[in-house]
């Protein structure tokens, strides 16, 4: 496996796939924020519940923003930061560990496969262009 990208412009298919992961992750993060709040309130900690709700919703918003900025060179860096923050949120809500595992695995898988797919599409387009130039002569 080649080195994973931390910064830089991604191909069209790669940034679309990564944006889909982040938007899906944002939806799950918002639900987990609600669950964390409800657990804290049920445990008699309403102030912690409000804090957990805001932290979780902020993380969900960060995931949406990172997904929207995926076309930019720093979009992938923001996506990695969302993955890191999801892992760190497991300190507050241990069940977030499962979310972190699933979405980080998807993130890495689609990053690797998206780069391969973009290379394949570029090679195909180059072959078509070369074939079209020969046919035109």
PDB file of C-alpha atoms in Angstrom:
ATOM      1  CA  UNK A   1       0.000   0.000   0.000  1.00  0.00           C
ATOM      2  CA  UNK A   2       1.304   3.389  -0.929  1.00  0.00           C
ATOM      3  CA  UNK A   3       1.523   6.237   1.515  1.00  0.00           C
ATOM      4  CA  UNK A   4      -1.798   7.755   2.560  1.00  0.00           C
ATOM      5  CA  UNK A   5      -2.363  11.363   1.522  1.00  0.00           C
ATOM      6  CA  UNK A   6      -2.596  13.937   4.290  1.00  0.00           C
ATOM      7  CA  UNK A   7      -2.734  17.033   2.103  1.00  0.00           C
ATOM      8  CA  UNK A   8      -3.213  17.820  -1.536  1.00  0.00           C
ATOM      9  CA  UNK A   9      -5.637  17.868  -4.401  1.00  0.00           C
ATOM     10  CA  UNK A  10      -7.480  14.597  -4.892  1.00  0.00           C
ATOM     11  CA  UNK A  11      -8.962  13.183  -8.048  1.00  0.00           C
ATOM     12  CA  UNK A  12     -12.626  13.702  -8.863  1.00  0.00           C
ATOM     13  CA  UNK A  13     -13.765  10.253  -7.759  1.00  0.00           C
ATOM     14  CA  UNK A  14     -11.612  10.254  -4.624  1.00  0.00           C
ATOM     15  CA  UNK A  15     -12.876  13.540  -3.240  1.00  0.00           C
ATOM     16  CA  UNK A  16     -16.465  12.537  -3.956  1.00  0.00           C
ATOM     17  CA  UNK A  17     -16.083   9.229  -2.138  1.00  0.00           C
ATOM     18  CA  UNK A  18     -14.398  10.874   0.842  1.00  0.00           C
ATOM     19  CA  UNK A  19     -17.078  13.568   1.010  1.00  0.00           C
ATOM     20  CA  UNK A  20     -19.776  10.875   1.130  1.00  0.00           C
ATOM     21  CA  UNK A  21     -17.984   9.195   4.046  1.00  0.00           C
ATOM     22  CA  UNK A  22     -17.795  12.469   5.951  1.00  0.00           C
ATOM     23  CA  UNK A  23     -21.458  13.342   5.416  1.00  0.00           C
ATOM     24  CA  UNK A  24     -22.487   9.857   6.545  1.00  0.00           C
ATOM     25  CA  UNK A  25     -20.202  10.206   9.528  1.00  0.00           C
ATOM     26  CA  UNK A  26     -21.796  13.561  10.370  1.00  0.00           C
ATOM     27  CA  UNK A  27     -25.236  11.969  10.496  1.00  0.00           C
ATOM     28  CA  UNK A  28     -24.059   9.229  12.849  1.00  0.00           C
ATOM     29  CA  UNK A  29     -22.139  11.748  14.982  1.00  0.00           C
ATOM     30  CA  UNK A  30     -25.236  13.881  15.429  1.00  0.00           C
ATOM     31  CA  UNK A  31     -27.211  10.863  16.628  1.00  0.00           C
ATOM     32  CA  UNK A  32     -24.429   9.942  19.026  1.00  0.00           C
ATOM     33  CA  UNK A  33     -24.456  13.501  20.376  1.00  0.00           C
ATOM     34  CA  UNK A  34     -28.122  13.062  21.216  1.00  0.00           C
ATOM     35  CA  UNK A  35     -27.462   9.697  22.852  1.00  0.00           C
ATOM     36  CA  UNK A  36     -24.574  11.101  24.897  1.00  0.00           C
ATOM     37  CA  UNK A  37     -26.772  13.952  26.092  1.00  0.00           C
ATOM     38  CA  UNK A  38     -29.592  11.594  27.050  1.00  0.00           C
ATOM     39  CA  UNK A  39     -27.190   9.309  28.932  1.00  0.00           C
ATOM     40  CA  UNK A  40     -25.738  12.216  30.880  1.00  0.00           C
ATOM     41  CA  UNK A  41     -29.187  13.522  31.791  1.00  0.00           C
ATOM     42  CA  UNK A  42     -30.297  10.030  32.848  1.00  0.00           C
ATOM     43  CA  UNK A  43     -27.210   9.827  35.065  1.00  0.00           C
ATOM     44  CA  UNK A  44     -28.213  13.120  36.717  1.00  0.00           C
ATOM     45  CA  UNK A  45     -25.603  15.277  34.938  1.00  0.00           C
ATOM     46  CA  UNK A  46     -27.630  17.752  32.855  1.00  0.00           C
ATOM     47  CA  UNK A  47     -24.709  20.201  32.502  1.00  0.00           C
ATOM     48  CA  UNK A  48     -22.522  17.441  31.072  1.00  0.00           C
ATOM     49  CA  UNK A  49     -25.388  16.509  28.788  1.00  0.00           C
ATOM     50  CA  UNK A  50     -25.496  19.973  27.266  1.00  0.00           C
ATOM     51  CA  UNK A  51     -21.725  20.011  26.847  1.00  0.00           C
ATOM     52  CA  UNK A  52     -21.710  16.587  25.191  1.00  0.00           C
ATOM     53  CA  UNK A  53     -24.505  17.649  22.857  1.00  0.00           C
ATOM     54  CA  UNK A  54     -22.613  20.757  21.729  1.00  0.00           C
ATOM     55  CA  UNK A  55     -19.325  18.894  21.336  1.00  0.00           C
ATOM     56  CA  UNK A  56     -21.005  16.141  19.322  1.00  0.00           C
ATOM     57  CA  UNK A  57     -22.921  18.552  17.110  1.00  0.00           C
ATOM     58  CA  UNK A  58     -19.753  20.592  16.594  1.00  0.00           C
ATOM     59  CA  UNK A  59     -17.954  17.457  15.481  1.00  0.00           C
ATOM     60  CA  UNK A  60     -20.827  16.599  13.138  1.00  0.00           C
ATOM     61  CA  UNK A  61     -20.699  20.124  11.695  1.00  0.00           C
ATOM     62  CA  UNK A  62     -16.924  19.818  11.248  1.00  0.00           C
ATOM     63  CA  UNK A  63     -17.486  16.589   9.299  1.00  0.00           C
ATOM     64  CA  UNK A  64     -19.976  18.308   6.979  1.00  0.00           C
ATOM     65  CA  UNK A  65     -17.653  21.274   6.449  1.00  0.00           C
ATOM     66  CA  UNK A  66     -14.709  18.951   5.747  1.00  0.00           C
ATOM     67  CA  UNK A  67     -16.855  17.044   3.258  1.00  0.00           C
ATOM     68  CA  UNK A  68     -17.773  20.273   1.518  1.00  0.00           C
ATOM     69  CA  UNK A  69     -14.135  21.363   1.334  1.00  0.00           C
ATOM     70  CA  UNK A  70     -12.872  18.049  -0.012  1.00  0.00           C
ATOM     71  CA  UNK A  71     -12.121  19.626  -3.422  1.00  0.00           C
ATOM     72  CA  UNK A  72      -9.558  21.892  -1.814  1.00  0.00           C
ATOM     73  CA  UNK A  73      -6.022  20.688  -1.058  1.00  0.00           C
ATOM     74  CA  UNK A  74      -6.603  21.109   2.698  1.00  0.00           C
ATOM     75  CA  UNK A  75      -9.941  19.249   2.592  1.00  0.00           C
ATOM     76  CA  UNK A  76      -8.287  15.890   3.085  1.00  0.00           C
ATOM     77  CA  UNK A  77      -6.372  17.282   6.071  1.00  0.00           C
ATOM     78  CA  UNK A  78      -9.650  18.418   7.610  1.00  0.00           C
ATOM     79  CA  UNK A  79     -11.070  14.954   6.961  1.00  0.00           C
ATOM     80  CA  UNK A  80      -8.167  13.358   8.821  1.00  0.00           C
ATOM     81  CA  UNK A  81      -8.735  15.785  11.706  1.00  0.00           C
ATOM     82  CA  UNK A  82     -12.401  14.739  11.848  1.00  0.00           C
ATOM     83  CA  UNK A  83     -11.280  11.104  12.023  1.00  0.00           C
ATOM     84  CA  UNK A  84      -8.889  11.966  14.850  1.00  0.00           C
ATOM     85  CA  UNK A  85     -11.560  13.928  16.725  1.00  0.00           C
ATOM     86  CA  UNK A  86     -13.943  10.996  16.371  1.00  0.00           C
ATOM     87  CA  UNK A  87     -11.338   8.728  17.978  1.00  0.00           C
ATOM     88  CA  UNK A  88     -10.791  11.275  20.758  1.00  0.00           C
ATOM     89  CA  UNK A  89     -14.530  11.543  21.387  1.00  0.00           C
ATOM     90  CA  UNK A  90     -14.438   7.913  22.548  1.00  0.00           C
ATOM     91  CA  UNK A  91     -12.917   9.283  25.760  1.00  0.00           C
ATOM     92  CA  UNK A  92     -16.225  11.030  26.497  1.00  0.00           C
ATOM     93  CA  UNK A  93     -18.553   8.396  25.027  1.00  0.00           C
ATOM     94  CA  UNK A  94     -16.933   4.931  24.839  1.00  0.00           C
ATOM     95  CA  UNK A  95     -19.433   3.737  22.220  1.00  0.00           C
ATOM     96  CA  UNK A  96     -17.844   6.213  19.802  1.00  0.00           C
ATOM     97  CA  UNK A  97     -14.984   3.761  19.477  1.00  0.00           C
ATOM     98  CA  UNK A  98     -17.165   1.663  17.182  1.00  0.00           C
ATOM     99  CA  UNK A  99     -18.056   4.681  15.076  1.00  0.00           C
ATOM    100  CA  UNK A 100     -14.387   5.657  14.873  1.00  0.00           C
ATOM    101  CA  UNK A 101     -13.349   2.168  13.754  1.00  0.00           C
ATOM    102  CA  UNK A 102     -16.029   1.917  11.058  1.00  0.00           C
ATOM    103  CA  UNK A 103     -15.628   5.386   9.576  1.00  0.00           C
ATOM    104  CA  UNK A 104     -11.838   5.459   9.733  1.00  0.00           C
ATOM    105  CA  UNK A 105     -11.767   2.092   7.962  1.00  0.00           C
ATOM    106  CA  UNK A 106     -14.126   3.460   5.301  1.00  0.00           C
ATOM    107  CA  UNK A 107     -12.034   6.620   5.027  1.00  0.00           C
ATOM    108  CA  UNK A 108      -8.800   4.711   4.457  1.00  0.00           C
ATOM    109  CA  UNK A 109     -10.396   2.161   2.125  1.00  0.00           C
ATOM    110  CA  UNK A 110     -12.010   4.793  -0.079  1.00  0.00           C
ATOM    111  CA  UNK A 111      -8.899   6.940  -0.055  1.00  0.00           C
ATOM    112  CA  UNK A 112      -6.796   4.049  -1.336  1.00  0.00           C
ATOM    113  CA  UNK A 113      -9.372   2.740  -3.800  1.00  0.00           C
ATOM    114  CA  UNK A 114     -10.349   6.228  -4.972  1.00  0.00           C
ATOM    115  CA  UNK A 115      -6.748   7.014  -5.903  1.00  0.00           C
ATOM    116  CA  UNK A 116      -6.547   3.733  -7.825  1.00  0.00           C
ATOM    117  CA  UNK A 117      -9.837   4.446  -9.595  1.00  0.00           C
ATOM    118  CA  UNK A 118      -8.755   7.978 -10.516  1.00  0.00           C
ATOM    119  CA  UNK A 119      -5.519   6.595 -11.971  1.00  0.00           C
ATOM    120  CA  UNK A 120      -7.489   4.015 -13.952  1.00  0.00           C
ATOM    121  CA  UNK A 121      -9.858   6.673 -15.330  1.00  0.00           C
ATOM    122  CA  UNK A 122      -6.924   8.922 -16.264  1.00  0.00           C
ATOM    123  CA  UNK A 123      -5.188   6.045 -18.046  1.00  0.00           C
ATOM    124  CA  UNK A 124      -8.388   5.193 -19.920  1.00  0.00           C
ATOM    125  CA  UNK A 125      -8.911   8.815 -20.967  1.00  0.00           C
ATOM    126  CA  UNK A 126      -5.295   8.992 -22.177  1.00  0.00           C
ATOM    127  CA  UNK A 127      -5.780   5.817 -24.220  1.00  0.00           C
ATOM    128  CA  UNK A 128      -8.986   7.145 -25.749  1.00  0.00           C
ATOM    129  CA  UNK A 129      -7.290  10.457 -26.556  1.00  0.00           C
ATOM    130  CA  UNK A 130      -4.307   8.649 -28.123  1.00  0.00           C
ATOM    131  CA  UNK A 131      -6.631   6.355 -30.075  1.00  0.00           C
ATOM    132  CA  UNK A 132      -8.737   9.301 -31.199  1.00  0.00           C
ATOM    133  CA  UNK A 133      -5.666  11.167 -32.400  1.00  0.00           C
ATOM    134  CA  UNK A 134      -4.499   8.142 -34.409  1.00  0.00           C
ATOM    135  CA  UNK A 135      -7.976   7.628 -35.893  1.00  0.00           C
ATOM    136  CA  UNK A 136      -8.156  11.312 -36.868  1.00  0.00           C
ATOM    137  CA  UNK A 137      -4.901  11.068 -38.880  1.00  0.00           C
TER     138      UNK A 137
END
